[in-house]
Amino acid sequence: MSPALTSETIEMYLKSICELETIESPVAISQLAQRQSVSSPAVIEMVKRLAAKELVTHTPYKGVALTVTGKKRAHNVLRRHRLWERFLVDVLNLPWENVHDCACRLEHATAPAVTESLAALLQHPVRCPHGNPIPDADGNLPDDEKLPLAALEIGQSATLVSVGYEETILLDYLSRRGFFPGVTLTVEDIAPYQGPLMVLIEGREQPCALGREIAGRVFVTMDSGEG
Amino acid sequence: MSPALTSETIEMYLKSICELETIESPVAISQLAQRQSVSSPAVIEMVKRLAAKELVTHTPYKGVALTVTGKKRAHNVLRRHRLWERFLVDVLNLPWENVHDCACRLEHATAPAVTESLAALLQHPVRCPHGNPIPDADGNLPDDEKLPLAALEIGQSATLVSVGYEETILLDYLSRRGFFPGVTLTVEDIAPYQGPLMVLIEGREQPCALGREIAGRVFVTMDSGEG
DNA sequence: ATATAAAATTAAGTTACCCTAATTTTAGTC
DNA sequence: GACTAAAATTAGGGTAACTTAATTTTATAT
């Protein structure tokens, strides 16, 4: 015998592909490479292995997409990830902006029985602390009606529902400026395009730079505005 | 750059060496190979890598021993392992005999902040569900005064404190026969050596085969007898 | 003291997963 | 439609972690 494709590696890639698919599909090799912090050839190689297992389809020079099986597996990882995040915040009282990295490690080390007991302990939460929906035990992920921040105009208010792009550096940046799910924002000004998108929050002095500078796109999604 | 010795692999080996050291020191390569379910050459190679990192010392043809640094790291793994076991049993209500495997995976994916928050949540438990002591945050592991089951004679009673050799198949075997930490046993008969060591528990009909058939040695340890 | 079984080690080879450098394909511009 | 920059891919190479087979060392029995 010989070493096999590790379950952890498979899950890491599937999860990234799943998250990137919500932005554009099929997912570009370069996007995956950036997300995984590896070279493009490494991604190509890995994608071929995943395709051999029928977890993804690879259209050369076009990109990668999850198969039905792959998507189910990815949703399962997301479920574990987001349940752990809830646990870390609600039960262990760890700070909102730090739990993502911890969950990224725990999610691959979690047996099904642990996942479901955890869900029961937390009373089957619907969203992670960053506002993203938690897939159910069958791998169903409810499709959010998302309104990106950029869709708001000056004077409009909205409630922040989720931060779709979870990355510690970004979450830290947001938490320092008062951006949490549940917060109501009013757009007071929008900076021109050459810089990052600027948004002013009610009662705050400093403008907040959001989105473009970090993820290359707007990532904060909201409920439909209320003013 | 190139792949590095993974933290998980290091910890798995250190933990095994630490556990085996309590039985015999230095630890034989073959014992490690059996425990890790890999070949002897694989262990040799790994031990050389660990020795290069000054986590173990290897005396050729004799065996392996932990350095001070290695032991500290091993105790840290044991701490995480046993805290997770307590969590899985006490908070998630998973069965006593199944949590070992779950903890074996979680222990390598646990950040220090998670470990300590977990300890606080559990109110800093002293023993894991199998009765083994939990090292403190500094890596200090209290040395149990162990009395092996084989030291008892016919008619003697004792309280089972810990099952030193944690393996799901053994724990399942024991739980089916009523062996848990805290149980008081009376040795009613001891079978001859050619078979496994036999022990009768108070009020039970069936003899229980313990020790030799599974681990090759007696592994159930007790408090000092009380009659 | 020598023969021998068992354990330890070395030798040679495999796959997973990563890299850099070179090449090919695509997409967009003039 | 040819030119070009960027993305994708192939080529070639490396280490970690494993394997089996062959060899060496140790322990043991006669």
Coordinates of C-alpha atoms (C1' of nucleotides) in Angstrom, one line a residue:
Chain A
M1 CA 0.0 0.0 0.0
S2 CA 0.9 3.7 -0.2
P3 CA -0.3 7.0 1.1
A4 CA -3.7 8.0 -0.1
L5 CA -5.2 11.4 -0.8
T6 CA -5.9 12.6 2.7
S7 CA -9.4 13.4 3.8
E8 CA -8.3 16.7 5.2
T9 CA -6.8 17.9 1.9
I10 CA -9.9 16.8 0.0
E11 CA -12.1 18.7 2.4
M12 CA -10.0 21.9 2.3
Y13 CA -10.2 22.1 -1.4
L14 CA -13.9 21.2 -1.7
K15 CA -14.7 23.8 0.9
S16 CA -12.7 26.5 -0.9
I17 CA -14.3 25.6 -4.3
C18 CA -17.7 25.7 -2.7
E19 CA -17.2 29.1 -1.3
L20 CA -15.7 30.5 -4.5
E21 CA -18.5 29.0 -6.5
T22 CA -21.0 31.5 -5.0
I23 CA -19.0 34.3 -6.6
E24 CA -18.2 32.8 -10.0
S25 CA -18.6 29.4 -11.5
P26 CA -16.7 27.5 -12.7
V27 CA -13.9 28.5 -10.2
A28 CA -10.7 29.7 -11.8
I29 CA -7.5 27.8 -10.9
S30 CA -5.8 31.0 -9.9
Q31 CA -8.6 31.9 -7.4
L32 CA -8.2 28.5 -5.8
A33 CA -4.4 28.9 -5.7
Q34 CA -4.7 32.2 -4.0
R35 CA -7.3 30.9 -1.5
Q36 CA -5.2 27.8 -0.6
S37 CA -1.9 29.7 -0.7
V38 CA -0.3 27.3 -3.1
S39 CA 0.9 27.5 -6.6
S40 CA -1.3 27.0 -9.7
P41 CA 0.4 23.7 -10.7
A42 CA -0.3 22.4 -7.2
V43 CA -4.0 23.2 -7.7
I44 CA -4.1 21.6 -11.2
E45 CA -2.6 18.5 -9.7
M46 CA -5.0 18.4 -6.9
V47 CA -8.0 19.1 -9.1
K48 CA -7.0 16.2 -11.2
R49 CA -7.0 14.0 -8.2
L50 CA -10.4 15.3 -7.1
A51 CA -11.8 14.8 -10.6
A52 CA -10.6 11.2 -10.5
K53 CA -12.7 10.8 -7.4
E54 CA -15.6 12.4 -9.2
L55 CA -15.8 15.2 -6.6
V56 CA -15.2 18.0 -9.1
T57 CA -15.3 18.5 -12.9
H58 CA -12.4 20.2 -14.5
T59 CA -12.9 22.0 -17.8
P60 CA -9.4 22.7 -19.1
Y61 CA -8.5 26.4 -19.3
K62 CA -12.0 27.2 -17.9
G63 CA -12.2 26.2 -14.3
V64 CA -13.5 23.8 -11.7
A65 CA -17.0 23.0 -10.5
L66 CA -18.3 20.7 -7.8
T67 CA -20.2 17.6 -8.7
V68 CA -23.3 16.7 -6.7
T69 CA -21.2 14.4 -4.5
G70 CA -18.5 17.0 -4.1
K71 CA -21.0 19.7 -3.1
K72 CA -22.6 17.4 -0.5
R73 CA -19.2 16.8 1.0
A74 CA -18.4 20.5 0.9
H75 CA -21.6 21.4 2.7
N76 CA -20.8 18.8 5.3
V77 CA -17.5 20.5 6.0
L78 CA -19.3 23.9 6.1
R79 CA -21.7 22.5 8.6
R80 CA -18.9 21.3 10.9
H81 CA -17.1 24.6 10.5
R82 CA -20.0 26.8 11.3
L83 CA -21.2 24.6 14.2
W84 CA -17.7 24.8 15.7
E85 CA -17.8 28.6 15.3
R86 CA -21.0 28.8 17.2
F87 CA -19.6 26.6 19.9
L88 CA -16.4 28.5 20.2
V89 CA -18.4 31.8 20.5
D90 CA -21.4 30.7 22.5
V91 CA -20.0 28.1 24.8
L92 CA -16.3 28.8 25.1
N93 CA -16.7 32.6 24.8
L94 CA -13.9 33.1 22.4
P95 CA -13.9 36.4 20.4
W96 CA -16.0 36.6 17.3
E97 CA -13.1 37.5 15.0
N98 CA -10.8 34.7 16.1
V99 CA -12.9 31.6 15.9
H100 CA -12.7 31.1 12.1
D101 CA -9.1 29.8 12.2
C102 CA -9.8 27.5 15.1
A103 CA -12.9 26.1 13.3
C104 CA -10.8 25.6 10.2
R105 CA -8.7 23.1 12.0
L106 CA -11.4 21.4 14.1
E107 CA -13.7 20.9 11.1
H108 CA -11.5 18.1 9.6
A109 CA -11.2 16.3 12.9
T110 CA -14.8 15.9 13.7
A111 CA -16.6 12.6 13.6
P112 CA -20.3 12.5 12.5
A113 CA -21.5 11.7 16.0
V114 CA -19.6 14.7 17.4
T115 CA -21.1 17.0 14.8
E116 CA -24.6 16.0 15.5
S117 CA -24.2 16.1 19.3
L118 CA -22.7 19.5 18.9
A119 CA -25.7 20.6 16.9
A120 CA -28.0 19.3 19.5
L121 CA -26.1 21.0 22.3
L122 CA -26.3 24.3 20.4
Q123 CA -30.0 23.7 19.7
H124 CA -29.5 23.4 16.0
P125 CA -28.5 26.9 15.2
V126 CA -29.3 28.3 11.7
R127 CA -26.4 30.7 11.3
C128 CA -22.7 30.9 12.3
P129 CA -21.5 33.9 14.3
H130 CA -20.6 35.6 11.1
G131 CA -24.1 35.3 9.9
N132 CA -23.7 32.5 7.3
P133 CA -26.2 29.7 7.1
I134 CA -25.4 26.3 8.5
P135 CA -26.2 23.4 6.2
D136 CA -28.5 20.7 7.7
A137 CA -27.3 17.2 8.4
D138 CA -28.3 16.1 4.9
G139 CA -26.1 18.8 3.3
N140 CA -28.9 21.2 2.3
L141 CA -27.8 24.8 2.4
P142 CA -30.5 27.4 2.3
D143 CA -29.9 30.0 -0.4
D144 CA -29.6 33.4 1.2
E145 CA -31.3 36.3 -0.6
K146 CA -28.2 38.5 -0.5
L147 CA -28.1 42.2 -1.1
P148 CA -24.4 43.3 -1.4
L149 CA -23.3 46.4 0.4
A150 CA -22.5 48.0 -2.9
A151 CA -26.2 47.9 -3.9
L152 CA -27.1 50.4 -1.2
E153 CA -27.2 54.1 -2.0
I154 CA -26.4 57.1 0.1
G155 CA -29.1 57.6 2.8
Q156 CA -30.2 54.0 2.8
S157 CA -30.1 51.9 5.9
A158 CA -29.8 48.1 6.2
T159 CA -29.1 45.4 8.7
L160 CA -25.9 43.5 8.4
V161 CA -26.7 39.9 8.1
S162 CA -23.5 38.1 7.2
V163 CA -19.9 38.5 6.4
G164 CA -19.5 36.1 3.5
Y165 CA -15.8 36.1 3.3
E166 CA -14.4 34.7 6.5
E167 CA -10.8 35.5 7.1
T168 CA -9.3 36.5 10.4
I169 CA -7.7 39.7 9.2
L170 CA -10.9 40.9 7.7
L171 CA -13.1 39.9 10.6
D172 CA -10.7 41.6 13.0
Y173 CA -10.8 44.7 10.8
L174 CA -14.6 44.7 10.8
S175 CA -15.0 44.0 14.5
R176 CA -12.8 46.9 15.4
R177 CA -15.1 49.2 13.4
G178 CA -18.4 47.8 14.8
F179 CA -19.5 45.6 12.0
F180 CA -21.3 42.6 13.4
P181 CA -24.3 40.7 12.1
G182 CA -27.4 42.4 13.5
V183 CA -25.9 45.9 13.3
T184 CA -28.0 48.5 11.4
L185 CA -26.0 50.7 9.1
T186 CA -26.7 53.8 7.2
V187 CA -24.7 54.7 4.2
E188 CA -23.7 58.3 4.6
D189 CA -21.2 58.6 1.9
I190 CA -19.5 56.5 -0.8
A191 CA -16.0 57.2 -1.9
P192 CA -15.1 57.1 -5.6
Y193 CA -13.9 53.9 -7.2
Q194 CA -10.2 54.5 -7.4
G195 CA -9.9 53.8 -3.7
P196 CA -11.7 51.1 -1.7
L197 CA -15.4 51.5 -1.2
M198 CA -15.9 53.8 1.7
V199 CA -18.9 53.7 4.0
L200 CA -19.8 55.9 7.0
I201 CA -21.6 54.4 9.9
E202 CA -24.1 56.3 12.0
G203 CA -22.6 58.1 14.9
R204 CA -19.0 57.4 13.9
E205 CA -16.4 59.8 12.8
Q206 CA -14.2 57.7 10.7
P207 CA -15.0 56.3 7.3
C208 CA -14.6 52.6 6.9
A209 CA -13.0 51.0 4.0
L210 CA -14.7 47.8 3.0
G211 CA -14.4 45.1 0.5
R212 CA -12.3 45.9 -2.4
E213 CA -9.1 46.4 -0.7
I214 CA -9.2 43.0 0.9
A215 CA -11.2 40.6 -1.2
G216 CA -11.1 42.3 -4.5
R217 CA -14.9 42.6 -4.3
V218 CA -17.7 43.5 -2.0
F219 CA -18.4 40.8 0.4
V220 CA -20.7 42.0 3.2
T221 CA -24.3 41.0 2.5
M222 CA -27.4 42.6 4.0
D223 CA -31.0 42.2 4.6
S224 CA -33.2 44.4 2.3
G225 CA -32.9 48.0 3.5
E226 CA -35.4 49.5 5.9
G227 CA -35.1 53.2 5.1
Chain B
M1 CA 10.5 25.5 0.0
S2 CA 9.4 22.0 0.7
P3 CA 7.0 20.1 3.0
A4 CA 7.9 20.0 6.6
L5 CA 7.4 17.4 9.3
T6 CA 3.8 17.9 10.1
S7 CA 2.9 18.9 13.6
E8 CA 0.2 16.2 13.7
T9 CA 2.7 13.4 12.9
I10 CA 5.1 14.7 15.5
E11 CA 2.4 14.8 18.2
M12 CA 1.1 11.3 17.3
Y13 CA 4.5 9.8 17.8
L14 CA 5.4 11.8 20.9
K15 CA 2.1 10.8 22.5
S16 CA 2.6 7.1 21.7
I17 CA 6.2 7.2 23.0
C18 CA 5.0 8.9 26.2
E19 CA 2.4 6.3 26.8
L20 CA 4.7 3.4 26.1
E21 CA 7.4 4.9 28.3
T22 CA 5.3 4.3 31.4
I23 CA 5.5 0.5 30.6
E24 CA 9.1 0.3 29.6
S25 CA 11.9 2.8 28.8
P26 CA 13.5 3.2 26.4
V27 CA 10.6 2.3 24.1
A28 CA 11.3 -0.4 21.5
I29 CA 10.9 0.4 17.9
S30 CA 8.7 -2.6 17.4
Q31 CA 6.3 -1.4 20.1
L32 CA 6.0 2.0 18.5
A33 CA 5.5 0.4 15.1
Q34 CA 2.6 -1.8 16.5
R35 CA 1.0 1.2 18.3
Q36 CA 1.2 3.4 15.2
S37 CA 0.2 0.6 12.8
V38 CA 3.2 1.3 10.6
S39 CA 6.3 -0.7 9.7
S40 CA 9.5 -0.6 11.7
P41 CA 11.5 1.2 9.0
A42 CA 8.8 3.9 9.0
V43 CA 9.3 4.3 12.7
I44 CA 13.1 4.4 12.4
E45 CA 12.9 7.1 9.8
M46 CA 10.4 9.1 11.9
V47 CA 12.5 8.7 15.1
K48 CA 15.5 10.1 13.2
R49 CA 13.5 13.1 12.3
L50 CA 12.3 13.6 15.8
A51 CA 15.8 13.1 17.1
A52 CA 17.0 15.8 14.7
K53 CA 14.5 18.1 16.4
E54 CA 15.7 17.1 19.8
L55 CA 12.3 15.8 20.8
V56 CA 13.6 12.2 21.4
T57 CA 16.9 10.4 21.9
H58 CA 17.5 7.3 19.9
T59 CA 19.9 4.7 21.2
P60 CA 20.5 2.3 18.2
Y61 CA 19.3 -1.2 18.8
K62 CA 18.0 -0.1 22.2
G63 CA 15.1 2.2 21.8
V64 CA 13.7 5.7 22.0
A65 CA 13.2 8.0 24.9
L66 CA 11.6 11.5 25.1
T67 CA 13.8 14.5 25.8
V68 CA 12.5 17.1 28.3
T69 CA 11.1 19.1 25.4
G70 CA 9.6 16.1 23.9
K71 CA 7.9 15.1 27.1
K72 CA 6.5 18.5 27.6
R73 CA 5.0 18.5 24.1
A74 CA 3.6 15.0 24.7
H75 CA 2.0 16.0 27.9
N76 CA 0.4 18.9 26.1
V77 CA -1.1 16.5 23.6
L78 CA -2.3 14.3 26.5
R79 CA -3.9 17.3 28.1
R80 CA -5.8 18.2 25.0
H81 CA -6.8 14.6 24.4
R82 CA -8.2 14.0 27.9
L83 CA -9.9 17.4 28.1
W84 CA -11.7 16.6 24.8
E85 CA -12.7 13.2 26.3
R86 CA -14.2 14.8 29.3
F87 CA -16.0 17.3 27.0
L88 CA -17.4 14.5 24.8
V89 CA -18.6 12.5 27.7
D90 CA -19.8 15.3 30.1
V91 CA -21.1 17.9 27.7
L92 CA -22.0 16.0 24.5
N93 CA -23.0 12.8 26.3
L94 CA -21.2 10.5 24.0
P95 CA -20.6 6.9 25.2
W96 CA -17.5 6.3 27.4
E97 CA -16.0 3.7 25.2
N98 CA -16.2 5.7 22.0
V99 CA -14.7 9.1 22.9
H100 CA -11.1 8.0 22.7
D101 CA -11.0 7.9 18.9
C102 CA -12.8 11.2 18.5
A103 CA -10.4 12.8 20.9
C104 CA -7.4 11.4 19.0
R105 CA -8.4 13.4 16.0
L106 CA -9.5 16.6 17.8
E107 CA -6.3 16.8 19.9
H108 CA -4.2 17.8 17.0
A109 CA -6.5 20.5 15.8
T110 CA -6.8 22.4 19.0
A111 CA -5.4 25.9 19.5
P112 CA -4.1 26.8 22.9
A113 CA -6.9 29.3 23.5
V114 CA -9.4 26.5 22.8
T115 CA -7.7 24.1 25.2
E116 CA -7.7 26.5 28.1
S117 CA -11.3 27.7 27.5
L118 CA -12.3 24.1 27.3
A119 CA -10.5 23.4 30.6
A120 CA -12.3 26.3 32.2
L121 CA -15.7 25.2 30.9
L122 CA -15.1 21.8 32.4
Q123 CA -14.0 23.4 35.6
H124 CA -10.4 22.1 35.3
P125 CA -11.0 18.4 35.6
V126 CA -8.3 16.2 37.1
R127 CA -9.0 13.0 35.3
C128 CA -10.3 11.8 31.9
P129 CA -13.3 9.6 31.7
H130 CA -11.1 6.5 31.7
G131 CA -9.5 7.7 35.0
N132 CA -6.2 8.9 33.6
P133 CA -4.8 12.2 35.0
I134 CA -4.9 15.3 32.9
P135 CA -1.6 17.3 32.8
D136 CA -1.9 20.9 33.8
A137 CA -1.3 23.8 31.4
D138 CA 2.4 23.7 32.1
G139 CA 2.8 20.1 31.1
N140 CA 3.0 18.7 34.6
L141 CA 1.6 15.2 34.9
P142 CA 0.9 13.9 38.4
D143 CA 2.4 10.4 38.8
D144 CA -0.3 7.9 39.8
E145 CA 0.4 5.4 42.5
K146 CA -0.7 2.5 40.4
L147 CA -1.6 -0.9 41.7
P148 CA -2.0 -3.3 38.8
L149 CA -4.9 -5.7 38.8
A150 CA -2.5 -8.6 38.9
A151 CA -1.2 -7.5 42.3
L152 CA -4.5 -8.3 43.9
E153 CA -5.1 -11.8 45.4
I154 CA -8.2 -13.8 45.7
G155 CA -10.6 -12.2 48.2
Q156 CA -9.2 -8.8 47.9
S157 CA -11.4 -5.8 46.9
A158 CA -10.3 -2.7 45.1
T159 CA -11.7 0.3 43.3
L160 CA -11.0 0.6 39.7
V161 CA -9.4 4.0 39.1
S162 CA -8.1 4.0 35.6
V163 CA -7.8 2.1 32.4
G164 CA -4.3 2.9 31.3
Y165 CA -4.4 1.5 27.9
E166 CA -7.0 3.4 25.9
E167 CA -8.2 1.6 22.8
T168 CA -11.7 1.5 21.6
I169 CA -11.9 -2.2 21.3
L170 CA -10.6 -2.7 24.8
L171 CA -12.8 0.0 26.3
D172 CA -15.8 -1.5 24.6
Y173 CA -14.9 -4.9 26.0
L174 CA -14.6 -3.5 29.5
S175 CA -17.8 -1.4 29.4
R176 CA -19.8 -4.4 28.3
R177 CA -18.6 -6.2 31.5
G178 CA -19.1 -3.4 33.9
F179 CA -15.6 -2.1 34.3
F180 CA -15.6 1.7 34.8
P181 CA -13.5 3.9 36.9
G182 CA -15.2 4.0 40.3
V183 CA -16.4 0.5 40.3
T184 CA -15.4 -1.7 43.3
L185 CA -14.2 -5.1 42.4
T186 CA -13.5 -8.2 44.4
V187 CA -11.2 -10.8 43.0
E188 CA -13.0 -14.1 43.4
D189 CA -10.8 -16.3 41.3
I190 CA -7.7 -16.1 39.1
A191 CA -7.4 -18.4 36.2
P192 CA -4.1 -20.1 35.4
Y193 CA -1.5 -18.3 33.3
Q194 CA -2.0 -20.3 30.1
G195 CA -5.2 -18.4 29.3
P196 CA -5.9 -14.8 29.8
L197 CA -6.1 -13.4 33.4
M198 CA -9.6 -14.1 34.7
V199 CA -11.4 -11.9 37.2
L200 CA -14.8 -12.2 38.7
I201 CA -16.7 -9.1 39.8
E202 CA -19.0 -8.9 42.8
G203 CA -22.5 -10.2 42.0
R204 CA -21.7 -11.3 38.5
E205 CA -22.0 -14.7 37.0
Q206 CA -19.6 -14.6 34.2
P207 CA -15.9 -14.4 34.5
C208 CA -14.1 -11.6 32.8
A209 CA -11.0 -12.1 30.8
L210 CA -8.7 -9.2 31.3
G211 CA -5.3 -8.0 30.2
R212 CA -3.1 -10.5 28.6
E213 CA -5.3 -11.4 25.7
I214 CA -5.5 -7.8 24.6
A215 CA -2.5 -5.8 25.5
G216 CA -0.1 -8.6 26.2
R217 CA 0.1 -7.3 29.8
V218 CA -2.1 -6.3 32.7
F219 CA -3.4 -2.9 32.2
V220 CA -6.2 -2.2 34.6
T221 CA -4.9 -0.3 37.6
M222 CA -6.6 0.1 41.0
D223 CA -6.5 2.1 44.2
S224 CA -5.0 0.2 47.1
G225 CA -7.3 -2.5 48.3
E226 CA -9.8 -2.1 51.1
G227 CA -10.4 -5.7 52.3
Chain C
dA1 C1' 31.5 -20.4 22.0
dT2 C1' 28.6 -20.9 18.2
dA3 C1' 24.1 -21.3 16.0
dT4 C1' 19.8 -19.1 15.5
dA5 C1' 15.5 -16.4 16.0
dA6 C1' 14.0 -11.9 16.6
dA7 C1' 14.6 -7.1 16.5
dA8 C1' 16.7 -3.2 14.3
dT9 C1' 18.5 -1.2 10.5
dT10 C1' 19.6 -0.2 5.6
dA11 C1' 18.3 -0.3 0.7
dA12 C1' 15.3 0.7 -2.8
dG13 C1' 11.0 2.2 -4.3
dT14 C1' 6.0 4.4 -4.0
dT15 C1' 2.6 8.2 -3.6
dA16 C1' 0.9 12.8 -1.8
dC17 C1' 1.7 17.3 -2.1
dC18 C1' 4.3 21.0 -2.9
dC19 C1' 7.8 24.0 -5.7
dT20 C1' 10.0 26.8 -10.0
dA21 C1' 10.7 27.3 -14.8
dA22 C1' 9.2 26.6 -19.4
dT23 C1' 5.4 26.1 -22.5
dT24 C1' 0.8 26.5 -24.2
dT25 C1' -3.7 28.5 -24.5
dT26 C1' -6.9 32.2 -23.9
dA27 C1' -8.6 36.8 -24.1
dG28 C1' -8.2 41.3 -25.4
dT29 C1' -6.1 45.2 -28.1
dC30 C1' -4.6 47.6 -32.1
Chain D
dG1 C1' -5.9 39.0 -38.0
dA2 C1' -1.5 39.3 -35.7
dC3 C1' 0.4 40.8 -31.1
dT4 C1' 0.5 40.5 -26.2
dA5 C1' -0.4 39.9 -21.3
dA6 C1' -2.4 36.8 -18.3
dA7 C1' -3.9 32.4 -17.0
dA8 C1' -3.4 27.5 -17.4
dT9 C1' -0.8 23.7 -18.1
dT10 C1' 3.3 20.7 -18.6
dA11 C1' 8.1 19.4 -17.3
dG12 C1' 11.2 18.4 -13.9
dG13 C1' 12.4 18.1 -9.2
dG14 C1' 12.0 17.9 -3.9
dT15 C1' 10.5 16.2 0.9
dA16 C1' 7.4 13.5 4.0
dA17 C1' 5.8 9.3 5.1
dC18 C1' 5.0 5.1 3.9
dT19 C1' 6.1 0.1 1.8
dT20 C1' 8.8 -4.6 1.1
dA21 C1' 13.1 -7.0 0.9
dA22 C1' 17.7 -7.6 2.3
dT23 C1' 21.1 -7.0 5.8
dT24 C1' 23.0 -6.4 10.3
dT25 C1' 22.9 -6.6 15.3
dT26 C1' 21.4 -8.4 19.6
dA27 C1' 19.8 -11.9 22.6
dT28 C1' 19.4 -16.6 23.7
dA29 C1' 19.9 -21.5 23.8
dT30 C1' 22.6 -25.4 23.4

